[in-house]
Coordinates of C-alpha atoms in Angstrom, one line a residue:
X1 CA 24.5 14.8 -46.2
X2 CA 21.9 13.3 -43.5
X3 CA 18.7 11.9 -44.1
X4 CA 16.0 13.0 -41.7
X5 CA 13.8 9.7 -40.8
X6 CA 10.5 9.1 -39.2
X7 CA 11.7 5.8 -37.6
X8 CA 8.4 4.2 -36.5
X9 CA 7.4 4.1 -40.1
X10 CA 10.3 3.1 -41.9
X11 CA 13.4 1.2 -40.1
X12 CA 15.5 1.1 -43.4
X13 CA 17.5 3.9 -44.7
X14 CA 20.7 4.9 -46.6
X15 CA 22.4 7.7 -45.1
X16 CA 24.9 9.7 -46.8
X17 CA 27.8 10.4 -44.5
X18 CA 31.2 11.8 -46.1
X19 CA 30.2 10.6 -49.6
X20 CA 29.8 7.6 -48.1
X21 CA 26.7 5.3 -48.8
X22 CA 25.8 3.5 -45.5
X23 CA 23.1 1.1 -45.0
X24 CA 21.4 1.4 -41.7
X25 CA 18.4 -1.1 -40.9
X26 CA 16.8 -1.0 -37.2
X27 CA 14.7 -3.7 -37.8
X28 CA 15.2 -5.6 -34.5
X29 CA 13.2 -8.0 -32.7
X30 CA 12.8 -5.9 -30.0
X31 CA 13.0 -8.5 -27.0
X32 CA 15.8 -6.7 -24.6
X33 CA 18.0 -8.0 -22.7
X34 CA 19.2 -6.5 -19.4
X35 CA 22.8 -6.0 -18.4
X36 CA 22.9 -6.6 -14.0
X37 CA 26.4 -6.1 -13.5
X38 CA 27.3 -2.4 -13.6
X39 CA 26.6 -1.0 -10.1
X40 CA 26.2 2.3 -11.4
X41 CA 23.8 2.0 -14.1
X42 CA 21.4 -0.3 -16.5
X43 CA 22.1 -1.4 -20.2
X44 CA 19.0 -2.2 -21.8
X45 CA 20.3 -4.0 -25.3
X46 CA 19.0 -6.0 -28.3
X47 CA 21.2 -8.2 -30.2
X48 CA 21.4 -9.7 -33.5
X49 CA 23.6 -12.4 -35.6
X50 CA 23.3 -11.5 -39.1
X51 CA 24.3 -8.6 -39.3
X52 CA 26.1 -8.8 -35.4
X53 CA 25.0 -5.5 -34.3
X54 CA 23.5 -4.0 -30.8
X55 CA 21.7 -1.5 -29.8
X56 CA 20.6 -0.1 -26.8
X57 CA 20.2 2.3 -24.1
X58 CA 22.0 3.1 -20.7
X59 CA 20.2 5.0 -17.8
X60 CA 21.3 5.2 -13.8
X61 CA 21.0 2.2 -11.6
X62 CA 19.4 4.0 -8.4
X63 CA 16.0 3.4 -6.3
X64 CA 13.7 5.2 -8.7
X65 CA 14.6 3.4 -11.4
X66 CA 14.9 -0.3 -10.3
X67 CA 10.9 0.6 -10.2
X68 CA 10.8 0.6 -13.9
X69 CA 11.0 -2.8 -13.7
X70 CA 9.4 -3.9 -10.6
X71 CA 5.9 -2.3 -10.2
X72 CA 4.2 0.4 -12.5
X73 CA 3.8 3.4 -9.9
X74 CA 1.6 4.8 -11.2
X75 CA 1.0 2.7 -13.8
X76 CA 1.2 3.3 -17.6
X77 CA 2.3 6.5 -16.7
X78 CA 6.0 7.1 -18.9
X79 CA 9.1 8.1 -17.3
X80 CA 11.0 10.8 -19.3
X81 CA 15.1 10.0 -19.0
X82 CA 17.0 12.4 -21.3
X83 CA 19.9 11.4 -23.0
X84 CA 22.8 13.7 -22.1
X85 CA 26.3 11.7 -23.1
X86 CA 27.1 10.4 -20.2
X87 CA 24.8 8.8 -17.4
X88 CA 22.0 8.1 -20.5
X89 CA 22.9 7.1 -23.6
X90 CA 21.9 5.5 -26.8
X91 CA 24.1 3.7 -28.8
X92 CA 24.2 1.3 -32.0
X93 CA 27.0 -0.6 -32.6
X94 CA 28.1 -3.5 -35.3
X95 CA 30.7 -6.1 -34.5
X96 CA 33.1 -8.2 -36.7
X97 CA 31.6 -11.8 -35.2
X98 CA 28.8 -12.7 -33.4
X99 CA 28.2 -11.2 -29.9
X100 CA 26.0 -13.1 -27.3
X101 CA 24.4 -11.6 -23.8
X102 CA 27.4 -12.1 -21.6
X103 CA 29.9 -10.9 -23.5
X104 CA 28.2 -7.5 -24.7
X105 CA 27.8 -7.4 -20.4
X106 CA 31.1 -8.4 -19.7
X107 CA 33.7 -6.1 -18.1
X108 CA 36.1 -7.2 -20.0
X109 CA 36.1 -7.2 -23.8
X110 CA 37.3 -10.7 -25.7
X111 CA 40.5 -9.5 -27.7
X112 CA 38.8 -10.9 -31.2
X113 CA 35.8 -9.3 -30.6
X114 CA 36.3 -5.9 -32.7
X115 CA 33.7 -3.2 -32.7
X116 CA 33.7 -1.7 -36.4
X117 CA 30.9 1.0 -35.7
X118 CA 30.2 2.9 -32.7
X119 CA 27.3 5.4 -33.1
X120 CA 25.9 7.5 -30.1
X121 CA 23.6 10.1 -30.3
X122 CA 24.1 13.3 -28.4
X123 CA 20.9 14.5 -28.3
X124 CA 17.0 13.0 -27.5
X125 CA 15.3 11.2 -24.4
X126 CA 14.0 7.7 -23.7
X127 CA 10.7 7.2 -22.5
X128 CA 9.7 4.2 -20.6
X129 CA 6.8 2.7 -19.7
X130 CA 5.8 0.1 -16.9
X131 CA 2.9 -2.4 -17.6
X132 CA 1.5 -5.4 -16.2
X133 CA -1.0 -7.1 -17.8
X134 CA -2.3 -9.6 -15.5
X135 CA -1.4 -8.5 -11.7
X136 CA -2.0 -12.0 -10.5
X137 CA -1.6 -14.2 -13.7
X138 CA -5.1 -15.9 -13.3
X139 CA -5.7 -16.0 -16.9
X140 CA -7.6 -12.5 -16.9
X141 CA -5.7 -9.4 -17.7
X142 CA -6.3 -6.8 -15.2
X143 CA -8.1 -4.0 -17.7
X144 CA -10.8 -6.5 -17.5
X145 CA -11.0 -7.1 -13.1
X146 CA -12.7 -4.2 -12.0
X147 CA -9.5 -2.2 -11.0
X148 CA -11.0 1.4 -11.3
X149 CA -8.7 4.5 -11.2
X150 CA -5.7 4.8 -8.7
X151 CA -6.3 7.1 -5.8
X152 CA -3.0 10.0 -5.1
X153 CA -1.1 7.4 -3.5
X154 CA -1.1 5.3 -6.4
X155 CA -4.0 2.8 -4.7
X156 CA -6.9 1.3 -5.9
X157 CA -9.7 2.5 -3.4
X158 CA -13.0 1.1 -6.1
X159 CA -11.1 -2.0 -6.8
X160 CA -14.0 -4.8 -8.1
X161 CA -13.7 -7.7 -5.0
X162 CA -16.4 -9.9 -6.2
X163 CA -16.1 -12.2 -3.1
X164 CA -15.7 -9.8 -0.6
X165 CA -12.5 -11.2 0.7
X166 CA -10.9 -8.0 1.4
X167 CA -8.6 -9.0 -1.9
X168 CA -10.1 -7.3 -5.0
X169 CA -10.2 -9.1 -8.4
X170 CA -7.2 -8.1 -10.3
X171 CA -4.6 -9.2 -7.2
X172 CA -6.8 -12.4 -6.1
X173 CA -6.4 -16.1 -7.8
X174 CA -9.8 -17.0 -6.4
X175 CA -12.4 -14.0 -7.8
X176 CA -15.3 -15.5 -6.5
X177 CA -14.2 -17.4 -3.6
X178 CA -15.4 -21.0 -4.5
X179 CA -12.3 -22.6 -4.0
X180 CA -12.0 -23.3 -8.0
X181 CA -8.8 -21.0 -9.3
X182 CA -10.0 -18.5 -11.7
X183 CA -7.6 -20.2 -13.8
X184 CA -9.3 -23.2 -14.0
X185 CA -12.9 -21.5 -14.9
X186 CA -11.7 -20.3 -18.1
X187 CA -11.8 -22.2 -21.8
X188 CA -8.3 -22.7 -22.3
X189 CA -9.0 -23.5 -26.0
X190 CA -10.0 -19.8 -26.7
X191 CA -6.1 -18.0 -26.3
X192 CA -7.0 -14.5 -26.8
X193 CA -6.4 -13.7 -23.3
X194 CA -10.5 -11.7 -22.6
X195 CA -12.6 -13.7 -20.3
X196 CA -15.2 -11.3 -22.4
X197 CA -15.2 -14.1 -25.3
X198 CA -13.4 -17.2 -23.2
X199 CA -14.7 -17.5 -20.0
X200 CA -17.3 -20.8 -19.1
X201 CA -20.2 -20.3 -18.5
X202 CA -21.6 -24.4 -17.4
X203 CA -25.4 -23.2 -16.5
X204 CA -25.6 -20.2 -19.2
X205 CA -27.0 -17.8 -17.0
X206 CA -24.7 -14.9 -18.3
X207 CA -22.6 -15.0 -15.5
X208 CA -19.2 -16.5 -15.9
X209 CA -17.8 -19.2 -13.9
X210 CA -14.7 -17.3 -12.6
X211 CA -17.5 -14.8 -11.2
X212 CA -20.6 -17.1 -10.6
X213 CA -20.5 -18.9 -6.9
X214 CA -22.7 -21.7 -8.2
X215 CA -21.3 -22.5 -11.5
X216 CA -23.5 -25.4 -12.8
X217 CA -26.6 -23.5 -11.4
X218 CA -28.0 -26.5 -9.2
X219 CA -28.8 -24.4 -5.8
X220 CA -25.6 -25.4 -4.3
X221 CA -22.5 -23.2 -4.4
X222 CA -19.7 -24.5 -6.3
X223 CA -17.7 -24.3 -2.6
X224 CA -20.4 -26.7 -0.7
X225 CA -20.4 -29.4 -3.4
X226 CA -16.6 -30.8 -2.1
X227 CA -17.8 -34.3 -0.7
X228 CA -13.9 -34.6 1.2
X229 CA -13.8 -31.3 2.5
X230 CA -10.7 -30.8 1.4
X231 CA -11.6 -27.4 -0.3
X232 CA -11.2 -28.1 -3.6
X233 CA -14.1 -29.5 -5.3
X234 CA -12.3 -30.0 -8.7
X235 CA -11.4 -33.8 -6.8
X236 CA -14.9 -34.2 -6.1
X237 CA -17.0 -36.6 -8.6
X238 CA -19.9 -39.7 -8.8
X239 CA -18.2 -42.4 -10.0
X240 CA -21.9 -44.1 -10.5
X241 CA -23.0 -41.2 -13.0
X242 CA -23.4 -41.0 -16.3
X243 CA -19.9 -39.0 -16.4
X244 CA -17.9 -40.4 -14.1
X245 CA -15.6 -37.8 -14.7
X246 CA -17.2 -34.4 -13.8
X247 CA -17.4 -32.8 -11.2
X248 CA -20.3 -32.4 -9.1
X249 CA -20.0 -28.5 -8.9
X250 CA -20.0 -28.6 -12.9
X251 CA -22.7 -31.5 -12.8
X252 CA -26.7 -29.8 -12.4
X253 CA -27.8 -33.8 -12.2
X254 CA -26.1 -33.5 -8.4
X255 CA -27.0 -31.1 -6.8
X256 CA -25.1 -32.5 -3.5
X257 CA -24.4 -29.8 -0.9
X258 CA -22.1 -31.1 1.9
X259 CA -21.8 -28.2 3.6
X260 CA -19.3 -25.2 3.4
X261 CA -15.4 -25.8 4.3
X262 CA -14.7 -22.8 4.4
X263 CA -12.4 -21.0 2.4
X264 CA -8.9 -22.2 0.7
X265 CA -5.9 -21.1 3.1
X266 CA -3.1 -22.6 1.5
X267 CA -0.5 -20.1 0.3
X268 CA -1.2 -21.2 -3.0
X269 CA -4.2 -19.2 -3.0
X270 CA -2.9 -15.7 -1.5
X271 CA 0.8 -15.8 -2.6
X272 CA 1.0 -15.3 -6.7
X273 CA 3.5 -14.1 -9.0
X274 CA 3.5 -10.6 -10.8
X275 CA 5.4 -9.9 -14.3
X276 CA 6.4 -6.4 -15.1
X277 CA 7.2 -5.4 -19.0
X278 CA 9.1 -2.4 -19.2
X279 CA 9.3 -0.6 -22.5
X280 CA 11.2 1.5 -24.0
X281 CA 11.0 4.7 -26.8
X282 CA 13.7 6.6 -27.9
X283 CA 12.9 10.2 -28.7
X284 CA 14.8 12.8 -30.8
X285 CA 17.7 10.7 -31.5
X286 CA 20.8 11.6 -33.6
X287 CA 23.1 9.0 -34.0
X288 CA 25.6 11.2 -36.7
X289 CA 24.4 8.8 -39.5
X290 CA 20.5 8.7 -38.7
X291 CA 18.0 10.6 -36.6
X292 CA 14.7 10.0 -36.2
X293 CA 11.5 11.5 -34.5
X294 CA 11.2 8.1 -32.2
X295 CA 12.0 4.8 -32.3
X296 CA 10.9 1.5 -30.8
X297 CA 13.5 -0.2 -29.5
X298 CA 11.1 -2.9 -27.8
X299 CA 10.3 -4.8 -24.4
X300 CA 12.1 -5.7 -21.2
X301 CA 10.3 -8.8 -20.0
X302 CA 11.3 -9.3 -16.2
X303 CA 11.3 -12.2 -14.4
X304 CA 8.4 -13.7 -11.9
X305 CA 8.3 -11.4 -9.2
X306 CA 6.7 -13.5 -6.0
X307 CA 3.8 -11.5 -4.2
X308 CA 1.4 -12.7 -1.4
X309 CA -2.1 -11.1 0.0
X310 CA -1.0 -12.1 3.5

């Protein structure tokens, strides 16, 4: 007999299959590795030691689908693959040793590596789903920039730019142009990633720092107070005052404006990195000794993908 299983909510079963009692657990960590080397298609895998078992899922390597792990377009949005046998596929398989990353990719199996079960369902789709949780990795995830609702061609026509730089908030480093990196204007001791609850806020006037042009709220913008011109007033300090070590844009007791530098060119400031997670759900799955309604097989984290405002 076969056991039906709702897989999100349990990830441990024992099948009957023959009369025999099989032990199946799908409790995985769910970080997925990516196989490069087939020209033809994509095997998205997890791996584990004790047990050594893999599973994963294989899908066509073309143009459409390199996007599912280069840009969400349009975002959040999942892309149905079904699984027919051949070109997409779902498969769990145990192993009589370890297996690491480059050999389960390898063309070429190791003769002492022994597969001792091979499952593959039939039957099912995968859905996956492209996010990106902080376009420009400034510190604040996008869902909190301003980035409004995508127009037909997948654009962001309302897009918050709260510098007017012709770069809105969710792709620029810089959200309020004062030459301080939205980074930087952030309380690194708070780590729950929403500048709703972390953000500074050095003059308390409800405004954060990553949004506020005059952050200490002396009359000066935060981008005039840089004594070297260099355009960075993070350098810029009284080594006479009574904190030597802060800066005079974070300092009310100096209100020293030395006129505007204008803004940061460096490519530090318009070129930034972008990283896609892809995930994936397997739906409707028979794999002869389990089927499920769905089941999490986890996250594809991709690597730094460079972009620039230029």
């Amino acid at each position: 007999m076969k056991r039906l299983l709702g897989i999100c909510a349990l990830l441990v079963l024992c099948a009957c299959d023959d009369g025999d009692i099989i032990t199946v657990n799908l409790d995985f960590d769910k970080e997925l590795n990516r196989c490069d080397n087939n020209a033809e298609s994509y095997y998205v895998f997890d791996l584990r030691d004790d047990p050594s078992e893999s599973i994963g899922v294989i899908f066509p390597r073309n143009a459409d689908n390199a996007l599912l792990f280069q840009n969400p377009t349009p975002p959040n949005e999942p892309v149905i693959i079904p699984i027919n046998g051949t070109t997409a596929r779902f498969i769990y398989r145990t192993y009589n040793r370890s297996v690491d990353n480059q050999e389960l990719c390898g063309l070429i199996q190791a003769s002492d590596l022994v597969i001792l079960e091979d499952y593959e369902a039939e039957t099912g789709s995968i859905e996956v789903t492209v996010t990106v949780e902080d376009d420009d990795q400034d510190g604040v995830p996008t869902i909190f920039e301003g980035r409004g609702e995508p127009d037909e061609n997948g654009n962001y026509p309302n897009a918050q730019d709260t510098d007017g730089d012709g770069i809105p908030d969710y792709l620029d480093r810089d959200d309020d142009g004062d030459n301080v990196p939205t980074r930087d204007e952030l309380n690194d001791d708070d780590t729950d990633t929403d500048p709703n609850t972390n953000p500074l806020d050095t003059d308390g006037d409800g405004t954060p720092d990553y949004l506020d042009p005059d952050d200490d709220g002396d009359g000066v913008n935060t981008i005039s107070e840089d004594e070297d011109g260099n355009q960075d007033p993070r350098d810029d300090v009284n080594p006479n005052a009574e904190n030597p070590n802060l800066a005079f844009y974070l300092n009310a007791g100096e209100p020293n404006d030395f006129g505007n530098p204008g803004a940061n060119p460096g490519p530090n400031w318009r070129d930034y990195v972008r990283i896609v997670t892809t995930s994936f759900l397997v739906k409707g799955f028979d794999l002869d000794i389990i089927r499920g309604d769905e089941y999490n097989l986890g996250d594809y984290v991709g690597d730094p993908i460079p972009q620039s405002n230029d």
